[in-house]
mmCIF file of N, CA and C in Angstrom:
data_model
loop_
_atom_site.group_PDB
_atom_site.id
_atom_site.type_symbol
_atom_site.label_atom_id
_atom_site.label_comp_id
_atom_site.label_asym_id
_atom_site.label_seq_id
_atom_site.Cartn_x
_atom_site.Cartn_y
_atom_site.Cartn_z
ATOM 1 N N UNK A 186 -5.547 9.498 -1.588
ATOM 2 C CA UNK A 186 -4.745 8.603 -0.766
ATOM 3 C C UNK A 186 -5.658 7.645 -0.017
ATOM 4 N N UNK A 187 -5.286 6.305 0.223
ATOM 5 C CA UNK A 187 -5.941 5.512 0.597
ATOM 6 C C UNK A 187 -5.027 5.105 1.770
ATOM 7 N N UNK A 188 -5.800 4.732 3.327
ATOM 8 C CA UNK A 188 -5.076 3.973 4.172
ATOM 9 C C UNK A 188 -5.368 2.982 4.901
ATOM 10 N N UNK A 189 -4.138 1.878 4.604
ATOM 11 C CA UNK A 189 -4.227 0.604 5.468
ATOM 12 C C UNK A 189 -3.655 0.984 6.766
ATOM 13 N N UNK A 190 -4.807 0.052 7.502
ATOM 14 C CA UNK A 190 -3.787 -0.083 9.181
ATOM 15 C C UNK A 190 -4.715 1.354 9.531
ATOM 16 N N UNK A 191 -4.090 1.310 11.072
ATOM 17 C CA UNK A 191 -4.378 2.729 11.937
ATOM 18 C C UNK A 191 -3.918 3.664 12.369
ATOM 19 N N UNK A 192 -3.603 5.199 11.680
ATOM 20 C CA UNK A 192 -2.349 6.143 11.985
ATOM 21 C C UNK A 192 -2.533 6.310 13.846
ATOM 22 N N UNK A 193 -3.616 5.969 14.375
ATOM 23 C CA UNK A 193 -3.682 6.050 15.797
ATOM 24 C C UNK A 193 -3.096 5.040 16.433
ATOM 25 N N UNK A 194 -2.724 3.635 16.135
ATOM 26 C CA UNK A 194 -2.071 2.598 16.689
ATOM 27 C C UNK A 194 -0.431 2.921 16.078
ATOM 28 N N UNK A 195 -0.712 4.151 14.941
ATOM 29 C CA UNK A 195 0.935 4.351 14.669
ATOM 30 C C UNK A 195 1.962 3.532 14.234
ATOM 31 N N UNK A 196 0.877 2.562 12.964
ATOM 32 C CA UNK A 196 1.427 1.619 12.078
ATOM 33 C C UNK A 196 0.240 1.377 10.858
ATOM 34 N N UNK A 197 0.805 2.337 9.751
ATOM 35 C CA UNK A 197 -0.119 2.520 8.710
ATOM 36 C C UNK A 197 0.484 2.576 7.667
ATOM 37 N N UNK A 198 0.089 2.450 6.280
ATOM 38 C CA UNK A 198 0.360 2.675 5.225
ATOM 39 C C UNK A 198 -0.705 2.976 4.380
ATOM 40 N N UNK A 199 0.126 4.628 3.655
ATOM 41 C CA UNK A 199 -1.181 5.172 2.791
ATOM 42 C C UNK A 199 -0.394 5.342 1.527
ATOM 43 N N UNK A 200 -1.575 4.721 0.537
ATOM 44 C CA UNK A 200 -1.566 4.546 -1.451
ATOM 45 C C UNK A 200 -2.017 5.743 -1.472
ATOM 46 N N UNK A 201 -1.093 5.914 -2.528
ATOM 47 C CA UNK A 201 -1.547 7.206 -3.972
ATOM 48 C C UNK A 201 -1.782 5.906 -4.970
ATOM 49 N N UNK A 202 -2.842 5.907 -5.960
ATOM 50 C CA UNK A 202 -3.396 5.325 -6.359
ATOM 51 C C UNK A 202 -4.164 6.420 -7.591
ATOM 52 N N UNK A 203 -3.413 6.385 -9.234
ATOM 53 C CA UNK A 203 -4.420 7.320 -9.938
ATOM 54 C C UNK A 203 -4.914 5.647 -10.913
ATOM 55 N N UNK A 204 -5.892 5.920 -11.405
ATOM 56 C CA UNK A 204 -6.512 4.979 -12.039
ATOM 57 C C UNK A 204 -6.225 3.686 -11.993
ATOM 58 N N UNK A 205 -6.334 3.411 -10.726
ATOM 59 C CA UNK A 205 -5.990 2.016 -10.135
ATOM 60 C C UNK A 205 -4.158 1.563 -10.469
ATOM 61 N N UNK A 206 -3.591 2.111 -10.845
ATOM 62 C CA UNK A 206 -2.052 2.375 -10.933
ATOM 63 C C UNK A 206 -1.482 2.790 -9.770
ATOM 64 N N UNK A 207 -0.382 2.145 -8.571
ATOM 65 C CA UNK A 207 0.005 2.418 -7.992
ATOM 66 C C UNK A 207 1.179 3.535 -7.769
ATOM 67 N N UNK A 208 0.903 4.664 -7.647
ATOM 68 C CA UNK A 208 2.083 6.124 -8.005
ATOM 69 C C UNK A 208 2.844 6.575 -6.612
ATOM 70 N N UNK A 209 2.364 5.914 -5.552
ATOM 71 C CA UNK A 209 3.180 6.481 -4.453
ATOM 72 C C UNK A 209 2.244 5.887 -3.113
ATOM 73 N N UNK A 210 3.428 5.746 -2.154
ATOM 74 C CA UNK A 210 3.197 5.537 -0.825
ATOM 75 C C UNK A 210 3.837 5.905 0.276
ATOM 76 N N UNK A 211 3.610 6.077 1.591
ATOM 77 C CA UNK A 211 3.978 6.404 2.916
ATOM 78 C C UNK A 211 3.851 5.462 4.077
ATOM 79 N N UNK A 212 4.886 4.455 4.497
ATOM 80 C CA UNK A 212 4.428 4.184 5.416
ATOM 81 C C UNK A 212 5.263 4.555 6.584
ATOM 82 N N UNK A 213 4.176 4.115 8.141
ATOM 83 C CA UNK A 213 4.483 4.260 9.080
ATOM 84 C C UNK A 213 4.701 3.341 10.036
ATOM 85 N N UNK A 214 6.088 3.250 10.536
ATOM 86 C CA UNK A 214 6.318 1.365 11.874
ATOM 87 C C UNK A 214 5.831 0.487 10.541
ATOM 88 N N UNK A 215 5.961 0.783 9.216
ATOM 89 C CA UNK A 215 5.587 -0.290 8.029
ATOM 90 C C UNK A 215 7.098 -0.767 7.582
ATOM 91 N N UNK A 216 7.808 -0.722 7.372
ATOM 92 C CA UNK A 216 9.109 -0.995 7.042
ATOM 93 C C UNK A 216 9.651 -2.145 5.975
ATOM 94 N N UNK A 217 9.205 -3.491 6.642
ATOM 95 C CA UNK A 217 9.098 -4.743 6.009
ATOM 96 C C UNK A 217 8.238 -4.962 4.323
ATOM 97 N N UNK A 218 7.219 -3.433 4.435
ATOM 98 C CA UNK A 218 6.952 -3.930 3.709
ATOM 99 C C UNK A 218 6.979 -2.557 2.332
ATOM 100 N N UNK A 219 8.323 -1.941 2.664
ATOM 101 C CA UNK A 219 8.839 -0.673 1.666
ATOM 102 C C UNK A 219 9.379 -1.760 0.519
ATOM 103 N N UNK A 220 10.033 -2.985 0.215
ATOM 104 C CA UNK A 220 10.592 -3.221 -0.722
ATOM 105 C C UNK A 220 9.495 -3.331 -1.913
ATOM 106 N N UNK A 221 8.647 -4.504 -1.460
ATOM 107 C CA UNK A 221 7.204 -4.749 -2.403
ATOM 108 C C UNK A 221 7.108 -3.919 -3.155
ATOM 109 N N UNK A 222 6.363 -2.760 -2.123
ATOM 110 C CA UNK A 222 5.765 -1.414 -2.733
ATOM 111 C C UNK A 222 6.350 -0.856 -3.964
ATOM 112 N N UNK A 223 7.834 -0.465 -3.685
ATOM 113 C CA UNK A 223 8.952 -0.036 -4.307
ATOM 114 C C UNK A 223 8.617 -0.689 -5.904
ATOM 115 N N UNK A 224 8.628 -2.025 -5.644
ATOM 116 C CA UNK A 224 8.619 -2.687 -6.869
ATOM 117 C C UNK A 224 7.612 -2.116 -7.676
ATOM 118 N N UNK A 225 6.390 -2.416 -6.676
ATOM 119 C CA UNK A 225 5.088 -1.907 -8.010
ATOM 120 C C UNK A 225 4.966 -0.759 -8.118
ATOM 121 N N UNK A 226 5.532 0.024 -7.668
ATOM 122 C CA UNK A 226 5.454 1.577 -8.319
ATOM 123 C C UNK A 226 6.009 1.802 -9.028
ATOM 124 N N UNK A 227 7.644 1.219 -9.330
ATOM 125 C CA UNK A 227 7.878 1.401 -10.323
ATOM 126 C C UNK A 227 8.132 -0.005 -11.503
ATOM 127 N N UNK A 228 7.057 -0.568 -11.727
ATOM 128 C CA UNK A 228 6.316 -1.372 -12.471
ATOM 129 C C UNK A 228 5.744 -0.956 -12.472
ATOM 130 N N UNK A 229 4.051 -0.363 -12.250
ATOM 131 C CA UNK A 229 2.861 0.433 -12.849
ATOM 132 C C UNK A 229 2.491 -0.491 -12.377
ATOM 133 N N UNK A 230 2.459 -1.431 -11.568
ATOM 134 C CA UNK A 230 1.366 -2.574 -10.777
ATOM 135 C C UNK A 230 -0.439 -1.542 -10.825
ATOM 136 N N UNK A 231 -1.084 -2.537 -11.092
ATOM 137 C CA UNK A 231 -2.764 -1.719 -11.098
ATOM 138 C C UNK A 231 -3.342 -2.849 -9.911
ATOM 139 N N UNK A 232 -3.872 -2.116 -9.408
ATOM 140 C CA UNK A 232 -4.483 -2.756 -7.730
ATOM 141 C C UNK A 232 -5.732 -2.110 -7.665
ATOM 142 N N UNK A 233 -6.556 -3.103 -7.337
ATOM 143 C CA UNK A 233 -7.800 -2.686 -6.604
ATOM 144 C C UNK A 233 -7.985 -2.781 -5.285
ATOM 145 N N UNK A 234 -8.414 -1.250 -5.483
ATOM 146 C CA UNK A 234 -8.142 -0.292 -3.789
ATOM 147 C C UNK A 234 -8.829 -1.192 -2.682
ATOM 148 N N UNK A 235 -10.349 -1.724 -2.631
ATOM 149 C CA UNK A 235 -10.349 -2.448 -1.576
ATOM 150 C C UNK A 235 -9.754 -3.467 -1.233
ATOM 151 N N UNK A 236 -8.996 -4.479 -2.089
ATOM 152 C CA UNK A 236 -8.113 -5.416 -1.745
ATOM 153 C C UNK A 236 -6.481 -4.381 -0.742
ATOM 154 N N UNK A 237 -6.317 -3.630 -1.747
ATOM 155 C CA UNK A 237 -4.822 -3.018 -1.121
ATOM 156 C C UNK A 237 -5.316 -2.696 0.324
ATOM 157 N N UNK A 238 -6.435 -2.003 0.823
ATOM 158 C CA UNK A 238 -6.626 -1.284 2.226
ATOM 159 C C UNK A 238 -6.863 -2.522 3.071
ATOM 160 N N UNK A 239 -7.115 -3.935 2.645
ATOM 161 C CA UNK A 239 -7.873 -4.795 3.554
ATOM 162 C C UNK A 239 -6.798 -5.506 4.169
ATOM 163 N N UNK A 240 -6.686 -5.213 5.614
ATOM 164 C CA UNK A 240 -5.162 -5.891 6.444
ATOM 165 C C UNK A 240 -5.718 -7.411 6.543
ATOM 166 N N UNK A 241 -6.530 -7.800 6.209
ATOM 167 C CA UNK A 241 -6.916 -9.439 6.178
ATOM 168 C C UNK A 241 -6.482 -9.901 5.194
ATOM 169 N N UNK A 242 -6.019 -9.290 4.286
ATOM 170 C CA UNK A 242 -5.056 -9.438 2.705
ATOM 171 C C UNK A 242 -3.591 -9.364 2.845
ATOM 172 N N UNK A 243 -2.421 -10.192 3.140
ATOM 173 C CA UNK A 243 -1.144 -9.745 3.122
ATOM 174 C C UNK A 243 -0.621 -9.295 1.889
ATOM 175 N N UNK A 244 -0.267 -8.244 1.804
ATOM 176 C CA UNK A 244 0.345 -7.383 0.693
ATOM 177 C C UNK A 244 1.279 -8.262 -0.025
ATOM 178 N N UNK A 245 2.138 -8.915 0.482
ATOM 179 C CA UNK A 245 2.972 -9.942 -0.494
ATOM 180 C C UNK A 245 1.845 -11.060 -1.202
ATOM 181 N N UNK A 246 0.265 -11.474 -1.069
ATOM 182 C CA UNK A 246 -0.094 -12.111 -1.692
ATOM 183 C C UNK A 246 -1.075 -11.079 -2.962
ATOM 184 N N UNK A 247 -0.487 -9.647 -2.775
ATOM 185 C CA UNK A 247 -1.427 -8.884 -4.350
ATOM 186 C C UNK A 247 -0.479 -8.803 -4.999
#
């Protein structure tokens, strides 16, 4: 599992991620951004993990 954001500021989101294939996520105070996700998981979207964790990256532009 990989996580964006800070579970201590209590707004995070953590990837399951098997061979760069997106298989599952959790987020937290993340909300806005459950639809996206949704999509590429179930599409098989393939992401590279340091882009997905980097909050200087908005998730609607991977």
């Amino acid at each position: 599992w990989l996580c964006r954001g800070n579970p201590e500021t209590q707004k995070a989101i953590w990837f399951n991620l098997q061979n760069g294939v997106l298989i599952g996520a959790v987020t937290l105070n993340q909300g806005r951004e459950i639809r996206p996700i949704r999509k590429w998981i179930q599409s098989g979207k393939t992401f590279d993990a340091k882009l997905l964790i980097d909050e200087n990256i908005a998730l609607k532009s991977l």
